[in-house]
Amino acid sequence: MSRMSTSPPITVPVETENPSTGEVNKPDRPWLVIVWNDPINLMSYVTFVFQKLFGYSLEKAQKLMLDVHHKGKAVVSSGTREKAEFDTFRLHQYGLWATMQHDS
């Protein structure tokens, strides 16, 4: 009569190939919310909206407002797509012209 061994099986590591797909993983790029200059809203109102919606200090809100006024636009927030959509929506509710785009 032969005896069978009751020792556990041996696990041997197996090498697998990592196929290259040719894609380069890019880190997540944030979404930017841009406010554009318009001929309707007063500079004081735009400053007020930036303070109210984003909690910016008077100085930061005024700097962003002046960028909108002199440069034609300013990035007022950034983050996930959902956050950018929400911020853009809120700016529209206050009558400001705002868009969102991926950071380049």
CSV table of N, CA, C and O in Angstrom, one decimal:
chain,number,residue,atom,x,y,z
A,1,MET,N,0.8,-1.2,0.0
A,1,MET,CA,0.0,0.0,0.0
A,1,MET,C,0.9,1.2,0.0
A,1,MET,O,1.8,1.3,0.8
A,2,SER,N,0.6,2.2,-0.9
A,2,SER,CA,1.4,3.4,-0.9
A,2,SER,C,0.6,4.5,-0.2
A,2,SER,O,-0.6,4.5,-0.1
A,3,ARG,N,1.4,5.3,0.4
A,3,ARG,CA,0.9,6.5,1.2
A,3,ARG,C,0.9,7.7,0.4
A,3,ARG,O,2.0,8.0,-0.2
A,4,MET,N,-0.1,8.5,0.3
A,4,MET,CA,-0.1,9.8,-0.4
A,4,MET,C,0.3,10.9,0.6
A,4,MET,O,0.0,10.8,1.8
A,5,SER,N,1.0,11.8,0.1
A,5,SER,CA,1.5,12.9,0.9
A,5,SER,C,0.3,13.8,1.2
A,5,SER,O,-0.5,14.1,0.3
A,6,THR,N,0.3,14.3,2.4
A,6,THR,CA,-0.8,15.3,2.7
A,6,THR,C,-0.3,16.7,2.9
A,6,THR,O,-0.9,17.6,3.4
A,7,SER,N,0.9,16.9,2.3
A,7,SER,CA,1.5,18.3,2.4
A,7,SER,C,0.7,19.2,1.5
A,7,SER,O,0.2,18.8,0.4
A,8,PRO,N,0.6,20.5,1.8
A,8,PRO,CA,-0.1,21.4,0.9
A,8,PRO,C,0.6,21.6,-0.4
A,8,PRO,O,1.8,21.5,-0.5
A,9,PRO,N,-0.1,22.0,-1.4
A,9,PRO,CA,0.5,22.2,-2.7
A,9,PRO,C,1.4,23.4,-2.7
A,9,PRO,O,1.2,24.3,-1.9
A,10,ILE,N,2.4,23.4,-3.6
A,10,ILE,CA,3.4,24.4,-3.6
A,10,ILE,C,2.9,25.5,-4.6
A,10,ILE,O,2.4,25.1,-5.7
A,11,THR,N,2.9,26.7,-4.2
A,11,THR,CA,2.5,27.8,-5.1
A,11,THR,C,3.7,28.4,-5.8
A,11,THR,O,4.6,28.8,-5.1
A,12,VAL,N,3.6,28.5,-7.1
A,12,VAL,CA,4.8,29.0,-7.9
A,12,VAL,C,4.3,30.3,-8.5
A,12,VAL,O,3.2,30.4,-9.1
A,13,PRO,N,5.1,31.4,-8.3
A,13,PRO,CA,4.7,32.6,-8.9
A,13,PRO,C,4.7,32.5,-10.4
A,13,PRO,O,5.6,31.8,-11.0
A,14,VAL,N,3.8,33.2,-11.1
A,14,VAL,CA,3.7,33.2,-12.5
A,14,VAL,C,3.9,34.6,-13.0
A,14,VAL,O,3.4,35.6,-12.5
A,15,GLU,N,4.8,34.7,-14.0
A,15,GLU,CA,5.1,36.0,-14.6
A,15,GLU,C,4.0,36.3,-15.7
A,15,GLU,O,3.7,35.4,-16.5
A,16,THR,N,3.4,37.5,-15.6
A,16,THR,CA,2.5,37.9,-16.7
A,16,THR,C,3.1,39.1,-17.4
A,16,THR,O,3.8,39.9,-16.9
A,17,GLU,N,2.7,39.1,-18.6
A,17,GLU,CA,3.2,40.2,-19.5
A,17,GLU,C,2.2,41.4,-19.3
A,17,GLU,O,1.0,41.2,-19.3
A,18,ASN,N,2.7,42.6,-19.2
A,18,ASN,CA,1.9,43.8,-19.2
A,18,ASN,C,1.9,44.4,-20.6
A,18,ASN,O,2.9,45.1,-20.9
A,19,PRO,N,0.9,44.1,-21.3
A,19,PRO,CA,0.9,44.7,-22.7
A,19,PRO,C,0.8,46.2,-22.7
A,19,PRO,O,0.1,46.8,-21.9
A,20,SER,N,1.5,46.8,-23.6
A,20,SER,CA,1.5,48.2,-23.7
A,20,SER,C,0.4,48.6,-24.7
A,20,SER,O,0.3,48.1,-25.8
A,21,THR,N,-0.5,49.5,-24.2
A,21,THR,CA,-1.6,49.9,-25.1
A,21,THR,C,-1.2,51.2,-25.8
A,21,THR,O,-2.0,51.7,-26.6
A,22,GLY,N,-0.1,51.8,-25.5
A,22,GLY,CA,0.3,53.0,-26.2
A,22,GLY,C,-0.3,54.2,-25.6
A,22,GLY,O,0.0,55.3,-26.0
A,23,GLU,N,-1.1,54.0,-24.5
A,23,GLU,CA,-1.7,55.2,-23.9
A,23,GLU,C,-0.8,55.6,-22.7
A,23,GLU,O,-0.2,54.8,-22.0
A,24,VAL,N,-0.8,56.9,-22.5
A,24,VAL,CA,-0.1,57.5,-21.4
A,24,VAL,C,-1.1,57.9,-20.4
A,24,VAL,O,-2.0,58.7,-20.7
A,25,ASN,N,-0.9,57.5,-19.2
A,25,ASN,CA,-1.8,57.9,-18.1
A,25,ASN,C,-1.5,59.3,-17.7
A,25,ASN,O,-0.4,59.6,-17.3
A,26,LYS,N,-2.5,60.2,-17.9
A,26,LYS,CA,-2.3,61.6,-17.5
A,26,LYS,C,-3.0,61.7,-16.1
A,26,LYS,O,-4.1,61.2,-15.9
A,27,PRO,N,-2.4,62.5,-15.3
A,27,PRO,CA,-3.1,62.8,-14.0
A,27,PRO,C,-4.4,63.5,-14.3
A,27,PRO,O,-4.6,64.2,-15.3
A,28,ASP,N,-5.3,63.4,-13.4
A,28,ASP,CA,-6.6,64.1,-13.5
A,28,ASP,C,-6.4,65.6,-13.6
A,28,ASP,O,-5.7,66.1,-12.8
A,29,ARG,N,-7.0,66.2,-14.6
A,29,ARG,CA,-6.9,67.6,-14.8
A,29,ARG,C,-8.1,68.2,-14.2
A,29,ARG,O,-9.2,67.7,-14.4
A,30,PRO,N,-8.0,69.3,-13.4
A,30,PRO,CA,-9.1,69.9,-12.8
A,30,PRO,C,-9.9,70.6,-13.9
A,30,PRO,O,-9.4,71.0,-15.0
A,31,TRP,N,-11.2,70.9,-13.6
A,31,TRP,CA,-12.0,71.7,-14.4
A,31,TRP,C,-11.9,73.1,-13.9
A,31,TRP,O,-11.9,73.4,-12.7
A,32,LEU,N,-11.9,74.1,-14.8
A,32,LEU,CA,-11.8,75.5,-14.5
A,32,LEU,C,-13.2,76.2,-14.7
A,32,LEU,O,-13.8,75.9,-15.7
A,33,VAL,N,-13.5,77.1,-13.9
A,33,VAL,CA,-14.7,77.9,-14.1
A,33,VAL,C,-14.3,79.3,-14.4
A,33,VAL,O,-13.5,79.9,-13.7
A,34,ILE,N,-14.7,79.8,-15.6
A,34,ILE,CA,-14.2,81.1,-16.1
A,34,ILE,C,-15.4,82.0,-16.1
A,34,ILE,O,-16.5,81.7,-16.6
A,35,VAL,N,-15.2,83.2,-15.6
A,35,VAL,CA,-16.2,84.3,-15.7
A,35,VAL,C,-15.7,85.2,-16.8
A,35,VAL,O,-14.6,85.7,-16.8
A,36,TRP,N,-16.6,85.6,-17.7
A,36,TRP,CA,-16.3,86.5,-18.8
A,36,TRP,C,-16.9,87.9,-18.6
A,36,TRP,O,-17.9,88.0,-18.0
A,37,ASN,N,-16.2,88.8,-19.2
A,37,ASN,CA,-16.7,90.2,-19.1
A,37,ASN,C,-18.0,90.3,-19.9
A,37,ASN,O,-18.2,89.7,-20.9
A,38,ASP,N,-18.9,91.2,-19.4
A,38,ASP,CA,-20.1,91.5,-20.0
A,38,ASP,C,-20.4,93.0,-19.9
A,38,ASP,O,-19.9,93.6,-19.0
A,39,PRO,N,-21.3,93.5,-20.7
A,39,PRO,CA,-21.6,95.0,-20.6
A,39,PRO,C,-22.7,95.3,-19.7
A,39,PRO,O,-23.1,96.4,-19.5
A,40,ILE,N,-23.2,94.3,-18.9
A,40,ILE,CA,-24.4,94.5,-18.1
A,40,ILE,C,-24.1,94.7,-16.6
A,40,ILE,O,-24.5,95.7,-16.0
A,41,ASN,N,-23.3,93.8,-16.0
A,41,ASN,CA,-23.1,93.8,-14.6
A,41,ASN,C,-22.1,94.8,-14.1
A,41,ASN,O,-21.0,95.0,-14.8
A,42,LEU,N,-22.4,95.5,-13.1
A,42,LEU,CA,-21.5,96.5,-12.5
A,42,LEU,C,-20.3,95.8,-11.8
A,42,LEU,O,-20.4,94.6,-11.3
A,43,MET,N,-19.1,96.4,-11.8
A,43,MET,CA,-18.0,95.8,-11.2
A,43,MET,C,-18.2,95.5,-9.7
A,43,MET,O,-17.8,94.5,-9.2
A,44,SER,N,-18.9,96.4,-9.0
A,44,SER,CA,-19.2,96.2,-7.6
A,44,SER,C,-20.1,94.9,-7.4
A,44,SER,O,-19.9,94.2,-6.4
A,45,TYR,N,-21.0,94.7,-8.3
A,45,TYR,CA,-21.9,93.5,-8.2
A,45,TYR,C,-21.1,92.3,-8.5
A,45,TYR,O,-21.3,91.3,-7.7
A,46,VAL,N,-20.2,92.2,-9.4
A,46,VAL,CA,-19.4,91.1,-9.7
A,46,VAL,C,-18.5,90.8,-8.5
A,46,VAL,O,-18.4,89.6,-8.1
A,47,THR,N,-17.9,91.8,-7.9
A,47,THR,CA,-17.2,91.6,-6.7
A,47,THR,C,-18.0,91.0,-5.6
A,47,THR,O,-17.6,90.0,-4.9
A,48,PHE,N,-19.2,91.5,-5.4
A,48,PHE,CA,-20.2,91.0,-4.4
A,48,PHE,C,-20.4,89.5,-4.6
A,48,PHE,O,-20.4,88.7,-3.7
A,49,VAL,N,-20.7,89.1,-5.9
A,49,VAL,CA,-21.0,87.7,-6.2
A,49,VAL,C,-19.9,86.8,-5.9
A,49,VAL,O,-20.0,85.7,-5.3
A,50,PHE,N,-18.7,87.2,-6.2
A,50,PHE,CA,-17.5,86.4,-5.9
A,50,PHE,C,-17.3,86.2,-4.4
A,50,PHE,O,-17.0,85.1,-4.0
A,51,GLN,N,-17.6,87.2,-3.7
A,51,GLN,CA,-17.5,87.1,-2.2
A,51,GLN,C,-18.6,86.1,-1.7
A,51,GLN,O,-18.3,85.3,-0.9
A,52,LYS,N,-19.8,86.3,-2.2
A,52,LYS,CA,-20.9,85.6,-1.7
A,52,LYS,C,-20.8,84.1,-2.0
A,52,LYS,O,-21.0,83.2,-1.2
A,53,LEU,N,-20.5,83.8,-3.3
A,53,LEU,CA,-20.5,82.4,-3.7
A,53,LEU,C,-19.3,81.6,-3.3
A,53,LEU,O,-19.4,80.4,-3.0
A,54,PHE,N,-18.1,82.3,-3.3
A,54,PHE,CA,-16.9,81.5,-3.1
A,54,PHE,C,-16.2,81.9,-1.7
A,54,PHE,O,-15.2,81.3,-1.4
A,55,GLY,N,-16.8,82.8,-1.0
A,55,GLY,CA,-16.2,83.2,0.3
A,55,GLY,C,-14.9,84.0,0.2
A,55,GLY,O,-14.1,84.0,1.1
A,56,TYR,N,-14.6,84.6,-1.0
A,56,TYR,CA,-13.4,85.3,-1.2
A,56,TYR,C,-13.4,86.6,-0.4
A,56,TYR,O,-14.4,87.2,-0.2
A,57,SER,N,-12.2,86.9,0.0
A,57,SER,CA,-12.0,88.2,0.7
A,57,SER,C,-12.3,89.3,-0.3
A,57,SER,O,-12.3,89.1,-1.5
A,58,LEU,N,-12.5,90.5,0.2
A,58,LEU,CA,-12.8,91.7,-0.7
A,58,LEU,C,-11.6,91.9,-1.7
A,58,LEU,O,-11.8,92.1,-2.9
A,59,GLU,N,-10.4,91.7,-1.2
A,59,GLU,CA,-9.2,91.9,-2.0
A,59,GLU,C,-9.2,90.9,-3.2
A,59,GLU,O,-8.9,91.3,-4.3
A,60,LYS,N,-9.4,89.6,-2.9
A,60,LYS,CA,-9.3,88.6,-3.9
A,60,LYS,C,-10.5,88.8,-4.9
A,60,LYS,O,-10.3,88.6,-6.1
A,61,ALA,N,-11.7,89.1,-4.4
A,61,ALA,CA,-12.8,89.3,-5.2
A,61,ALA,C,-12.6,90.5,-6.2
A,61,ALA,O,-12.9,90.4,-7.4
A,62,GLN,N,-12.0,91.5,-5.7
A,62,GLN,CA,-11.8,92.7,-6.5
A,62,GLN,C,-10.7,92.4,-7.5
A,62,GLN,O,-10.8,92.8,-8.7
A,63,LYS,N,-9.7,91.6,-7.2
A,63,LYS,CA,-8.6,91.3,-8.1
A,63,LYS,C,-9.2,90.4,-9.3
A,63,LYS,O,-8.9,90.7,-10.5
A,64,LEU,N,-10.0,89.5,-9.0
A,64,LEU,CA,-10.7,88.6,-10.0
A,64,LEU,C,-11.6,89.5,-10.8
A,64,LEU,O,-11.6,89.3,-12.1
A,65,MET,N,-12.4,90.4,-10.2
A,65,MET,CA,-13.3,91.2,-11.0
A,65,MET,C,-12.5,92.1,-11.9
A,65,MET,O,-12.9,92.3,-13.1
A,66,LEU,N,-11.3,92.6,-11.5
A,66,LEU,CA,-10.5,93.5,-12.4
A,66,LEU,C,-9.9,92.7,-13.5
A,66,LEU,O,-9.8,93.2,-14.6
A,67,ASP,N,-9.6,91.4,-13.3
A,67,ASP,CA,-9.1,90.5,-14.4
A,67,ASP,C,-10.2,90.4,-15.4
A,67,ASP,O,-10.0,90.4,-16.6
A,68,VAL,N,-11.5,90.1,-14.9
A,68,VAL,CA,-12.6,90.0,-15.8
A,68,VAL,C,-12.7,91.3,-16.6
A,68,VAL,O,-12.9,91.3,-17.9
A,69,HIS,N,-12.7,92.5,-15.9
A,69,HIS,CA,-12.9,93.8,-16.6
A,69,HIS,C,-11.8,94.1,-17.6
A,69,HIS,O,-12.1,94.5,-18.7
A,70,HIS,N,-10.5,93.9,-17.2
A,70,HIS,CA,-9.4,94.3,-18.1
A,70,HIS,C,-8.9,93.2,-19.0
A,70,HIS,O,-8.5,93.5,-20.2
A,71,LYS,N,-8.9,92.0,-18.6
A,71,LYS,CA,-8.4,90.9,-19.5
A,71,LYS,C,-9.6,90.2,-20.2
A,71,LYS,O,-9.3,89.3,-21.1
A,72,GLY,N,-10.8,90.5,-19.8
A,72,GLY,CA,-11.9,89.8,-20.5
A,72,GLY,C,-12.4,88.6,-19.8
A,72,GLY,O,-13.5,88.1,-20.1
A,73,LYS,N,-11.7,88.0,-18.9
A,73,LYS,CA,-12.1,86.8,-18.2
A,73,LYS,C,-11.2,86.6,-17.0
A,73,LYS,O,-10.1,87.1,-16.9
A,74,ALA,N,-11.7,85.7,-16.1
A,74,ALA,CA,-10.9,85.2,-14.9
A,74,ALA,C,-11.3,83.9,-14.5
A,74,ALA,O,-12.5,83.5,-14.6
A,75,VAL,N,-10.4,83.0,-14.1
A,75,VAL,CA,-10.7,81.7,-13.5
A,75,VAL,C,-11.1,82.0,-12.1
A,75,VAL,O,-10.3,82.5,-11.3
A,76,VAL,N,-12.3,81.6,-11.7
A,76,VAL,CA,-12.8,81.9,-10.3
A,76,VAL,C,-12.8,80.7,-9.4
A,76,VAL,O,-12.9,80.8,-8.2
A,77,SER,N,-12.8,79.5,-10.0
A,77,SER,CA,-12.8,78.3,-9.2
A,77,SER,C,-12.3,77.1,-10.1
A,77,SER,O,-12.3,77.2,-11.3
A,78,SER,N,-11.9,76.0,-9.4
A,78,SER,CA,-11.5,74.8,-10.1
A,78,SER,C,-11.8,73.6,-9.2
A,78,SER,O,-12.0,73.8,-8.0
A,79,GLY,N,-11.8,72.5,-9.9
A,79,GLY,CA,-12.0,71.2,-9.1
A,79,GLY,C,-12.6,70.2,-10.0
A,79,GLY,O,-12.4,70.1,-11.2
A,80,THR,N,-13.4,69.3,-9.4
A,80,THR,CA,-14.0,68.2,-10.2
A,80,THR,C,-15.1,68.8,-11.1
A,80,THR,O,-15.5,69.9,-11.0
A,81,ARG,N,-15.4,67.9,-12.1
A,81,ARG,CA,-16.4,68.4,-13.1
A,81,ARG,C,-17.7,68.7,-12.4
A,81,ARG,O,-18.4,69.7,-12.7
A,82,GLU,N,-18.1,68.0,-11.4
A,82,GLU,CA,-19.4,68.2,-10.7
A,82,GLU,C,-19.3,69.6,-10.0
A,82,GLU,O,-20.3,70.4,-10.0
A,83,LYS,N,-18.2,69.9,-9.3
A,83,LYS,CA,-18.1,71.2,-8.7
A,83,LYS,C,-18.1,72.3,-9.7
A,83,LYS,O,-18.7,73.4,-9.4
A,84,ALA,N,-17.4,72.2,-10.8
A,84,ALA,CA,-17.4,73.2,-11.8
A,84,ALA,C,-18.8,73.4,-12.4
A,84,ALA,O,-19.2,74.6,-12.6
A,85,GLU,N,-19.5,72.3,-12.6
A,85,GLU,CA,-20.9,72.5,-13.1
A,85,GLU,C,-21.8,73.2,-12.1
A,85,GLU,O,-22.5,74.1,-12.5
A,86,PHE,N,-21.6,72.9,-10.8
A,86,PHE,CA,-22.4,73.6,-9.8
A,86,PHE,C,-22.0,75.1,-9.7
A,86,PHE,O,-22.9,75.9,-9.6
A,87,ASP,N,-20.7,75.4,-9.7
A,87,ASP,CA,-20.3,76.8,-9.6
A,87,ASP,C,-20.8,77.6,-10.8
A,87,ASP,O,-21.2,78.7,-10.7
A,88,THR,N,-20.7,77.0,-12.0
A,88,THR,CA,-21.1,77.6,-13.2
A,88,THR,C,-22.6,77.9,-13.1
A,88,THR,O,-23.1,79.0,-13.5
A,89,PHE,N,-23.4,76.9,-12.7
A,89,PHE,CA,-24.8,77.1,-12.5
A,89,PHE,C,-25.1,78.2,-11.6
A,89,PHE,O,-26.0,79.1,-11.9
A,90,ARG,N,-24.4,78.3,-10.4
A,90,ARG,CA,-24.7,79.4,-9.5
A,90,ARG,C,-24.4,80.7,-10.0
A,90,ARG,O,-25.1,81.7,-9.8
A,91,LEU,N,-23.3,80.8,-10.8
A,91,LEU,CA,-22.9,82.1,-11.4
A,91,LEU,C,-24.0,82.5,-12.4
A,91,LEU,O,-24.3,83.7,-12.5
A,92,HIS,N,-24.5,81.6,-13.1
A,92,HIS,CA,-25.6,81.9,-14.1
A,92,HIS,C,-26.8,82.4,-13.3
A,92,HIS,O,-27.5,83.3,-13.8
A,93,GLN,N,-27.1,81.9,-12.2
A,93,GLN,CA,-28.2,82.3,-11.4
A,93,GLN,C,-28.1,83.8,-11.0
A,93,GLN,O,-29.1,84.5,-10.8
A,94,TYR,N,-26.9,84.2,-10.8
A,94,TYR,CA,-26.6,85.6,-10.5
A,94,TYR,C,-26.4,86.5,-11.7
A,94,TYR,O,-26.0,87.7,-11.6
A,95,GLY,N,-26.6,85.9,-12.9
A,95,GLY,CA,-26.6,86.7,-14.1
A,95,GLY,C,-25.2,87.0,-14.7
A,95,GLY,O,-25.0,87.8,-15.5
A,96,LEU,N,-24.2,86.2,-14.2
A,96,LEU,CA,-22.9,86.3,-14.8
A,96,LEU,C,-22.7,85.3,-15.9
A,96,LEU,O,-23.2,84.2,-15.9
A,97,TRP,N,-21.9,85.7,-16.8
A,97,TRP,CA,-21.5,84.8,-18.0
A,97,TRP,C,-20.4,84.0,-17.6
A,97,TRP,O,-19.2,84.4,-17.4
A,98,ALA,N,-20.6,82.7,-17.4
A,98,ALA,CA,-19.6,81.8,-16.9
A,98,ALA,C,-19.6,80.5,-17.8
A,98,ALA,O,-20.6,80.0,-18.2
A,99,THR,N,-18.4,79.9,-18.0
A,99,THR,CA,-18.2,78.7,-18.7
A,99,THR,C,-17.2,77.8,-17.9
A,99,THR,O,-16.6,78.3,-17.0
A,100,MET,N,-17.1,76.6,-18.3
A,100,MET,CA,-16.2,75.7,-17.7
A,100,MET,C,-15.4,74.9,-18.7
A,100,MET,O,-15.9,74.7,-19.8
A,101,GLN,N,-14.1,74.6,-18.4
A,101,GLN,CA,-13.3,73.8,-19.3
A,101,GLN,C,-12.3,73.1,-18.5
A,101,GLN,O,-11.9,73.4,-17.4
A,102,HIS,N,-11.7,72.0,-19.2
A,102,HIS,CA,-10.6,71.3,-18.6
A,102,HIS,C,-9.4,72.2,-18.5
A,102,HIS,O,-9.1,73.0,-19.5
A,103,ASP,N,-8.6,72.1,-17.5
A,103,ASP,CA,-7.3,72.8,-17.4
A,103,ASP,C,-6.4,72.2,-18.4
A,103,ASP,O,-6.4,71.0,-18.6
A,104,SER,N,-5.6,73.0,-19.1
A,104,SER,CA,-4.8,72.5,-20.2
A,104,SER,C,-3.4,72.3,-19.7
A,104,SER,O,-2.9,72.5,-18.7
